[in-house]
Short mmCIF file of C-alpha atoms in Angstrom, two decimals:
data_model
loop_
_atom_site.label_atom_id
_atom_site.label_comp_id
_atom_site.label_asym_id
_atom_site.label_seq_id
_atom_site.Cartn_x
_atom_site.Cartn_y
_atom_site.Cartn_z
CA MET A 26 90.08 70.96 135.65
CA ARG A 27 93.28 73.04 135.15
CA GLU A 28 93.18 76.92 135.17
CA THR A 29 95.25 79.95 133.60
CA LEU A 30 96.84 81.92 136.81
CA THR A 31 98.35 85.07 137.04
CA ILE A 32 100.63 85.54 140.06
CA ASP A 33 100.29 89.03 142.28
CA HIS A 34 102.50 88.58 144.80
CA LEU A 35 104.63 86.40 147.13
CA GLY A 36 103.01 84.90 149.99
CA ALA A 37 104.95 84.73 153.29
CA GLN A 38 106.01 81.30 152.60
CA GLY A 39 107.31 82.06 149.27
CA ASP A 40 105.05 80.75 147.27
CA GLY A 41 102.89 82.75 144.39
CA VAL A 42 100.08 84.07 144.94
CA ALA A 43 96.92 84.46 142.45
CA HIS A 44 93.37 86.38 142.89
CA THR A 45 90.87 84.08 141.59
CA ALA A 46 86.95 84.56 142.04
CA ALA A 47 86.88 81.67 144.39
CA GLY A 48 89.64 82.73 146.58
CA SER A 49 93.28 83.34 146.69
CA VAL A 50 95.56 80.49 145.12
CA PHE A 51 98.81 79.35 146.40
CA VAL A 52 101.33 78.46 143.66
CA PRO A 53 104.68 76.90 144.45
CA PHE A 54 107.87 78.28 142.81
CA ALA A 55 105.77 80.54 140.79
CA LEU A 56 106.74 84.50 140.94
CA PRO A 57 104.93 87.74 140.65
CA GLY A 58 103.63 88.65 137.01
CA GLU A 59 103.92 85.57 135.74
CA THR A 60 101.08 83.40 134.00
CA VAL A 61 101.02 79.76 134.94
CA GLU A 62 98.84 76.80 134.00
CA ALA A 63 97.70 74.46 137.44
CA ALA A 64 95.08 72.50 138.37
CA VAL A 65 93.67 73.30 141.72
CA HIS A 66 93.00 71.90 144.95
CA LYS A 67 92.02 73.49 148.49
CA GLY A 68 93.55 76.86 147.47
CA ARG A 69 96.80 75.55 146.38
CA ALA A 70 98.42 74.74 142.88
CA GLN A 71 99.24 71.56 141.70
CA LYS A 72 101.48 70.24 138.30
CA MET A 73 102.03 73.96 137.43
CA VAL A 74 103.42 74.96 133.92
CA LEU A 75 104.77 77.84 133.37
CA ARG A 76 103.38 79.98 130.34
CA THR A 77 104.83 83.81 130.83
CA ALA A 78 107.89 84.13 133.27
CA SER A 79 109.11 86.79 134.97
CA PRO A 80 112.16 88.90 134.38
CA HIS A 81 113.13 88.38 137.94
CA ARG A 82 113.51 84.60 137.61
CA VAL A 83 116.64 82.89 137.66
CA ASP A 84 117.96 79.27 137.18
CA PRO A 85 118.51 77.95 140.59
CA ALA A 86 121.84 76.75 142.65
CA CYS A 87 120.86 73.31 143.12
CA ARG A 88 119.67 70.82 141.39
CA HIS A 89 117.52 69.17 144.03
CA PHE A 90 115.30 72.89 144.13
CA GLY A 91 111.63 72.07 143.49
CA ALA A 92 111.86 68.53 145.08
CA CYS A 93 113.81 69.57 148.40
CA GLY A 94 111.68 71.21 150.82
CA GLY A 95 114.85 73.01 152.05
CA CYS A 96 114.47 76.25 149.80
CA SER A 97 111.72 78.12 148.35
CA VAL A 98 112.49 80.98 146.83
CA GLN A 99 115.93 79.87 144.80
CA HIS A 100 114.43 80.76 141.65
CA LEU A 101 113.93 84.44 142.57
CA ASP A 102 116.84 87.09 141.49
CA ASP A 103 119.00 88.72 144.44
CA ALA A 104 117.96 92.14 144.42
CA SER A 105 113.95 91.08 144.46
CA TYR A 106 114.78 88.44 147.30
CA ARG A 107 116.34 90.79 149.65
CA ASP A 108 113.13 93.50 149.16
CA TRP A 109 111.13 90.65 149.69
CA LYS A 110 112.46 89.17 153.34
CA ARG A 111 113.23 92.77 154.21
CA ASP A 112 109.27 93.56 153.37
CA LYS A 113 108.36 90.82 155.52
CA VAL A 114 109.35 92.37 158.50
CA ALA A 115 108.31 95.85 157.51
CA ARG A 116 104.39 94.43 156.69
CA ALA A 117 104.68 92.49 160.35
CA LEU A 118 105.60 96.00 162.26
CA ALA A 119 103.02 97.54 160.38
CA ALA A 120 100.10 95.17 160.94
CA ARG A 121 100.65 95.67 164.40
CA GLY A 122 100.56 99.67 163.74
CA VAL A 123 104.34 99.66 164.66
CA GLU A 124 106.35 102.49 163.12
CA ALA A 125 110.06 102.00 162.77
CA ASP A 126 112.84 102.33 160.62
CA VAL A 127 113.74 99.02 158.55
CA ALA A 128 116.91 98.74 157.74
CA PRO A 129 118.26 96.71 154.40
CA LEU A 130 118.57 92.83 154.78
CA MET A 131 121.99 91.74 155.77
CA ALA A 132 122.63 89.35 153.20
CA CYS A 133 123.60 85.73 153.60
CA PRO A 134 126.26 83.87 151.40
CA GLU A 135 126.06 80.48 150.09
CA GLY A 136 127.78 77.45 151.89
CA ALA A 137 127.47 79.35 155.62
CA ARG A 138 124.74 77.63 157.00
CA ARG A 139 126.77 75.36 159.93
CA ARG A 140 123.86 73.35 161.37
CA VAL A 141 121.68 70.91 158.96
CA THR A 142 118.75 68.80 160.45
CA PHE A 143 118.53 65.69 157.83
CA THR A 144 115.80 63.35 157.73
CA ALA A 145 116.74 59.61 157.27
CA ARG A 146 114.83 56.53 156.97
CA ARG A 147 115.82 52.87 156.34
CA LEU A 148 114.86 51.14 152.61
CA GLY A 149 115.80 47.19 152.86
CA PRO A 150 119.67 47.54 152.98
CA ASP A 151 119.83 50.95 151.85
CA ILE A 152 119.29 54.77 153.80
CA LEU A 153 117.70 57.57 152.40
CA LEU A 154 119.12 60.73 153.72
CA GLY A 155 118.29 64.41 152.93
CA PHE A 156 114.96 66.73 153.12
CA ASN A 157 111.83 66.22 153.10
CA VAL A 158 109.45 66.85 149.82
CA PRO A 159 107.33 70.03 150.62
CA GLN A 160 104.21 68.68 152.64
CA SER A 161 105.13 65.44 152.52
CA HIS A 162 106.77 62.70 154.00
CA HIS A 163 109.02 61.64 150.98
CA ILE A 164 112.67 62.06 151.18
CA VAL A 165 114.53 63.24 148.98
CA VAL A 166 118.27 62.07 148.94
CA VAL A 167 120.54 65.05 148.51
CA GLU A 168 123.93 64.96 146.64
CA GLU A 169 124.74 68.80 147.11
CA CYS A 170 123.36 71.57 149.12
CA PRO A 171 124.80 74.92 148.46
CA VAL A 172 123.45 76.52 151.47
CA SER A 173 125.44 74.29 154.17
CA ALA A 174 128.76 74.54 155.18
CA PRO A 175 131.28 72.38 153.30
CA ALA A 176 132.32 70.67 156.09
CA ILE A 177 128.48 69.19 156.12
CA THR A 178 128.23 68.21 152.09
CA GLU A 179 131.65 66.71 151.97
CA ALA A 180 130.79 64.67 154.71
CA LEU A 181 127.30 63.20 153.21
CA GLY A 182 129.14 59.79 152.31
CA ASP A 183 129.95 59.25 155.59
CA LEU A 184 126.96 60.52 156.99
CA ARG A 185 124.87 58.05 154.86
CA ARG A 186 127.23 55.44 156.18
CA LEU A 187 126.34 56.41 159.88
CA ALA A 188 122.61 56.83 159.19
CA THR A 189 122.58 53.11 157.93
CA THR A 190 124.79 51.97 160.90
CA VAL A 191 122.24 53.55 163.85
CA ALA A 192 118.96 53.00 161.98
CA ALA A 193 117.04 50.55 164.26
CA THR A 194 113.64 51.30 163.05
CA PRO A 195 111.85 51.45 159.68
CA LYS A 196 110.77 54.86 160.53
CA ALA A 197 111.92 57.84 159.75
CA PHE A 198 114.44 59.64 161.98
CA HIS A 199 116.11 62.67 162.42
CA MET A 200 120.10 63.68 162.18
CA ALA A 201 121.01 67.09 162.88
CA VAL A 202 124.66 67.83 161.89
CA THR A 203 126.43 70.78 163.33
CA ALA A 204 129.81 71.86 162.16
CA THR A 205 131.94 73.04 164.71
CA GLY A 206 135.73 73.98 165.32
CA ALA A 207 136.16 70.64 166.72
CA GLY A 208 134.86 68.32 163.71
CA LEU A 209 130.81 67.20 162.92
CA ASP A 210 128.77 67.03 166.14
CA ILE A 211 126.25 64.52 165.34
CA ALA A 212 122.80 63.80 167.18
CA VAL A 213 120.63 61.37 166.23
CA ASP A 214 116.62 61.28 167.16
CA GLY A 215 114.13 58.67 167.08
CA ALA A 216 116.24 56.15 165.06
CA GLY A 217 115.43 53.40 167.86
CA GLN A 218 117.44 51.58 170.39
CA LEU A 219 120.99 51.05 169.48
CA GLY A 220 122.36 47.31 169.76
CA ALA A 221 125.57 46.43 170.91
CA LYS A 222 126.98 45.56 167.52
CA GLN A 223 125.42 48.81 166.16
CA ARG A 224 127.10 50.68 168.64
CA ARG A 225 130.45 49.17 168.36
CA THR A 226 129.95 49.99 164.60
CA ALA A 227 128.85 53.38 164.90
CA ILE A 228 131.83 54.66 167.35
CA ASP A 229 134.09 53.27 164.75
CA LEU A 230 132.51 54.87 161.75
CA THR A 231 132.31 58.16 163.90
CA LEU A 232 136.02 58.22 164.82
CA SER A 233 136.98 56.93 161.82
CA ALA A 234 135.60 60.02 159.73
CA GLY A 235 137.09 62.45 162.02
CA PHE A 236 133.53 63.50 163.41
CA ALA A 237 133.68 65.11 167.00
CA ARG A 238 130.49 63.66 168.65
CA LEU A 239 128.00 61.43 168.18
CA THR A 240 124.50 61.67 170.26
CA VAL A 241 121.85 59.27 170.07
CA ASN A 242 118.18 59.88 171.33
CA GLY A 243 119.91 61.67 174.05
CA GLU A 244 123.03 59.85 174.93
CA VAL A 245 126.26 60.30 173.64
CA VAL A 246 127.67 57.21 172.63
CA VAL A 247 131.06 58.74 171.95
CA GLU A 248 132.68 62.03 171.82
CA GLY A 249 136.28 61.96 170.45
CA ARG A 250 136.83 65.61 170.78
CA LYS A 251 134.82 67.93 172.80
CA PRO A 252 132.66 70.22 170.09
CA GLU A 253 133.21 73.70 170.70
CA VAL A 254 132.45 76.90 168.77
CA ASN A 255 133.25 80.54 169.77
CA PHE A 256 131.22 83.52 170.74
CA GLY A 257 132.99 86.82 170.33
CA GLY A 258 136.94 84.97 171.68
CA VAL A 259 135.17 82.91 174.28
CA ALA A 260 135.33 79.35 173.28
CA VAL A 261 131.91 77.37 174.34
CA ALA A 262 131.33 73.45 174.31
CA ILE A 263 128.06 73.41 173.39
CA PRO A 264 125.93 70.61 174.13
CA PRO A 265 124.41 68.20 171.83
CA ALA A 266 121.43 69.59 169.95
CA GLY A 267 121.86 72.72 171.79
CA PHE A 268 120.48 75.81 170.12
CA LEU A 269 123.15 77.60 167.92
CA GLN A 270 122.61 80.32 165.56
CA ALA A 271 122.35 79.00 161.65
CA THR A 272 125.17 80.90 160.45
CA MET A 273 128.08 82.47 162.34
CA ASP A 274 127.89 85.49 159.43
CA ALA A 275 124.56 86.34 161.16
CA GLU A 276 125.49 85.58 164.53
CA THR A 277 128.11 88.18 163.91
CA ALA A 278 126.06 90.70 162.45
CA MET A 279 123.43 90.23 165.50
CA ALA A 280 126.49 90.38 168.07
CA LYS A 281 127.55 93.46 166.78
CA LEU A 282 124.26 95.64 166.53
CA VAL A 283 123.33 94.40 170.36
CA ARG A 284 126.73 95.26 171.74
CA GLU A 285 126.83 98.12 169.85
CA HIS A 286 123.58 99.62 171.33
CA LEU A 287 124.28 98.48 174.98
CA ASP A 288 128.20 99.67 174.95
CA GLY A 289 128.59 101.48 178.41
CA ALA A 290 126.41 99.59 180.18
CA ARG A 291 127.55 98.27 183.72
CA TYR A 292 124.96 95.50 184.40
CA CYS A 293 123.43 94.02 181.62
CA VAL A 294 120.87 90.89 181.86
CA ASP A 295 120.56 88.21 178.93
CA LEU A 296 117.10 86.91 178.57
CA PHE A 297 116.72 83.47 176.93
CA ALA A 298 120.37 83.07 176.89
CA GLY A 299 121.25 80.01 175.53
CA SER A 300 124.75 78.81 175.78
CA GLY A 301 126.10 82.79 175.66
CA THR A 302 125.95 84.09 172.35
CA PHE A 303 125.28 87.53 173.31
CA ALA A 304 126.10 87.48 176.96
CA LEU A 305 129.72 85.99 176.80
CA ARG A 306 130.26 89.01 174.32
CA LEU A 307 128.44 91.68 176.84
CA ALA A 308 130.96 90.40 179.63
CA GLN A 309 133.58 91.37 177.91
CA ALA A 310 132.89 95.04 179.13
CA GLY A 311 130.09 94.71 182.05
CA ARG A 312 128.75 92.37 184.06
CA VAL A 313 125.72 90.11 182.84
CA HIS A 314 123.46 88.14 184.04
CA ALA A 315 122.13 85.40 181.82
CA VAL A 316 118.53 83.66 182.35
CA GLU A 317 117.97 80.59 180.10
CA GLY A 318 115.32 77.75 180.84
CA ASP A 319 117.44 74.93 179.16
CA ALA A 320 119.93 73.17 181.96
CA ALA A 321 122.16 72.09 179.42
CA ALA A 322 122.99 75.32 177.77
CA LEU A 323 123.12 77.30 180.79
CA ALA A 324 125.63 74.87 182.04
CA ALA A 325 127.40 75.19 179.13
CA LEU A 326 127.52 79.32 179.26
CA ASP A 327 128.45 78.79 182.95
CA GLN A 328 131.60 76.63 182.35
CA ALA A 329 132.97 79.23 179.22
CA ALA A 330 132.60 82.34 181.75
CA ARG A 331 134.49 80.55 184.44
CA ARG A 332 137.08 79.08 182.19
CA THR A 333 137.66 82.65 180.85
CA PRO A 334 139.22 85.09 183.70
CA SER A 335 139.01 88.41 181.62
CA LEU A 336 135.35 88.12 181.47
CA LYS A 337 133.50 90.50 183.81
CA PRO A 338 131.52 88.24 186.31
CA VAL A 339 128.86 86.65 184.25
CA THR A 340 125.94 84.92 187.00
CA VAL A 341 123.29 82.40 185.38
CA GLU A 342 119.75 81.23 186.76
CA LYS A 343 117.67 78.43 185.33
CA ARG A 344 114.50 80.31 184.88
CA ASP A 345 111.01 79.33 182.63
CA LEU A 346 110.66 83.13 180.93
CA PHE A 347 107.33 81.51 179.29
CA HIS A 348 105.57 80.72 183.03
CA ARG A 349 107.97 82.62 185.20
CA PRO A 350 109.33 85.91 183.45
CA MET A 351 111.22 88.42 185.14
CA THR A 352 109.48 90.95 186.87
CA ALA A 353 109.72 94.89 186.32
CA LYS A 354 111.23 95.29 189.98
CA GLU A 355 113.80 92.31 189.54
CA LEU A 356 114.68 93.75 186.17
CA ASN A 357 114.96 97.40 187.63
CA ALA A 358 118.59 96.45 188.70
CA PHE A 359 119.85 96.26 185.02
CA ASP A 360 120.33 99.17 183.13
CA ALA A 361 120.38 97.16 179.88
CA LEU A 362 118.42 94.22 178.36
CA VAL A 363 118.93 91.98 175.25
CA PHE A 364 116.42 88.89 174.80
CA ASP A 365 116.40 86.45 172.00
CA PRO A 366 113.39 83.99 172.23
CA PRO A 367 112.11 81.19 170.13
CA ARG A 368 109.68 81.60 167.43
CA ALA A 369 107.05 81.99 170.34
CA GLY A 370 108.60 85.58 170.88
CA ALA A 371 108.35 86.75 174.55
CA GLU A 372 104.86 88.38 175.25
CA LEU A 373 104.69 87.65 179.25
CA GLN A 374 108.32 88.92 179.46
CA CYS A 375 107.43 91.94 177.51
CA CYS A 376 104.82 93.14 179.76
CA GLN A 377 107.57 93.54 182.65
CA ILE A 378 110.43 95.04 180.63
CA ALA A 379 107.61 97.32 179.60
CA LYS A 380 106.79 98.04 183.14
CA SER A 381 110.77 98.01 183.79
CA THR A 382 113.36 100.99 184.44
CA VAL A 383 115.43 99.60 181.92
CA ARG A 384 116.84 102.22 179.51
CA ARG A 385 118.09 100.30 176.63
CA VAL A 386 116.59 96.82 174.69
CA ALA A 387 117.99 94.95 172.19
CA ALA A 388 114.98 92.47 170.88
CA VAL A 389 116.79 89.82 168.51
CA SER A 390 113.82 87.65 167.20
CA CYS A 391 113.11 84.81 164.53
CA ASN A 392 109.84 85.59 163.90
CA PRO A 393 108.52 88.94 162.23
CA GLY A 394 104.87 88.03 163.77
CA THR A 395 105.71 87.88 167.30
CA LEU A 396 108.72 90.64 167.22
CA ALA A 397 105.96 93.12 166.20
CA ARG A 398 103.60 91.97 169.04
CA ASP A 399 106.21 92.27 171.35
CA LEU A 400 107.26 95.74 170.15
CA ALA A 401 103.78 97.00 170.03
CA ILE A 402 103.73 96.14 174.00
CA LEU A 403 107.43 97.85 174.63
CA VAL A 404 105.96 100.63 172.58
CA ASP A 405 102.90 101.11 174.62
CA GLY A 406 105.58 100.69 177.89
CA GLY A 407 107.39 103.90 176.50
CA TYR A 408 110.16 102.73 174.59
CA ARG A 409 110.83 104.32 171.52
CA ILE A 410 112.42 102.38 168.40
CA GLU A 411 115.60 103.34 167.22
CA ARG A 412 115.99 100.33 163.96
CA VAL A 413 114.97 97.41 163.05
CA VAL A 414 117.60 95.37 161.41
CA PRO A 415 116.57 92.39 159.26
CA ILE A 416 119.49 89.83 159.01
CA ASP A 417 119.13 86.59 156.53
CA GLN A 418 120.57 83.58 158.03
CA PHE A 419 118.35 80.97 156.45
CA LEU A 420 119.21 81.65 152.61
CA TRP A 421 116.69 80.94 150.06
CA SER A 422 113.82 80.06 152.71
CA PRO A 423 110.94 82.05 154.33
CA HIS A 424 112.52 82.56 157.51
CA VAL A 425 114.08 85.97 158.49
CA GLU A 426 116.06 87.27 161.70
CA ALA A 427 115.41 91.05 163.11
CA VAL A 428 117.17 92.60 165.69
CA ALA A 429 115.39 95.84 166.96
CA LEU A 430 117.33 98.42 169.01
CA LEU A 431 115.20 100.62 171.82
CA ARG A 432 115.74 103.20 174.10
CA LYS A 433 113.11 104.48 176.91
CA PRO A 434 114.05 108.24 177.60
CA ALA A 435 115.19 108.95 181.18
CA PRO A 436 112.01 110.33 183.69
CA GLY A 437 110.87 113.52 182.55
CA ARG A 438 112.06 113.77 179.15
CA ASN A 439 110.99 113.55 175.73
#
């Protein structure tokens, strides 16, 4: 049975939300104020027909929009899109009772995404390479991607040929592609065990296409050039499939906010430091202790610091901060702190930061919900939020980054 639905607002994942007598219904690709006709199954609309369009609806930038699962809100005008993303951060903070000045969204340009993870699957002699349909294992073969860096989209043909070569299983597998200064760094996972002939062909394809490195199931198959990225003027040889901010623009913006807030600190600690996004920049002005649980990322950071004599001393520590957070007593040795955890946030670590005497804290997050939880802990511990800046680096998706800048007054001062 089909129903007529009026969209009330955009949900957290970019679906339109309609209120009905049976409860909320999520309508993919619908906008507030629109009227649609659709079949409803378990709270989701299917086979939607648009009856009344919103004035904020625009033509999507990509021919694959609506089928490809990479973008959810290409059909929303720019101003409304920016407001929606900023409001995601503001609403998350308000839900936790956190009062903060939330700045306008820092925008993300098209063609800036330097890391993309494709899904691939062999289909007879052919290969499917693209992105999954939302809530499906079906793969949409992409011919363009206005979100991704040109170096990635221009290489789609070579990437398909490489995927065809390494596919040693009929099952779907993933191909993470990162644009670096040395060329594309490709990490394949789940494609099966390479045979000797496959390996030779894959090596030849990688080198002839000018790719920097090919890694299959964690093994470096060939590395023609060391894949490097630049963190504030410091060259870092990143590990295969290592964490990297999705766009250079967002990374630069976040690093600028962090550096300005921590300016003048003599000794900083960088928690969840990765390969040194913040630590190596902060070390241009003062001593830094970098803490990270991933050994490969930490090694990349350490090697980069050692190769750059202009930096102030950088020490590193391998530590699982989820299970063994730095204690307040340990943190008291530092006068400034930055943390950038995965989506789960840093709840236990923030409990220790809240008890510490660290005066200035910069919190970086890719999840407004866990950020709000962590900030509430810090505020309860005496910190004041000076500013929260939402940053877009996952264009036309529901994901949004944020940098929160906090300060703890000196004892005896209000």
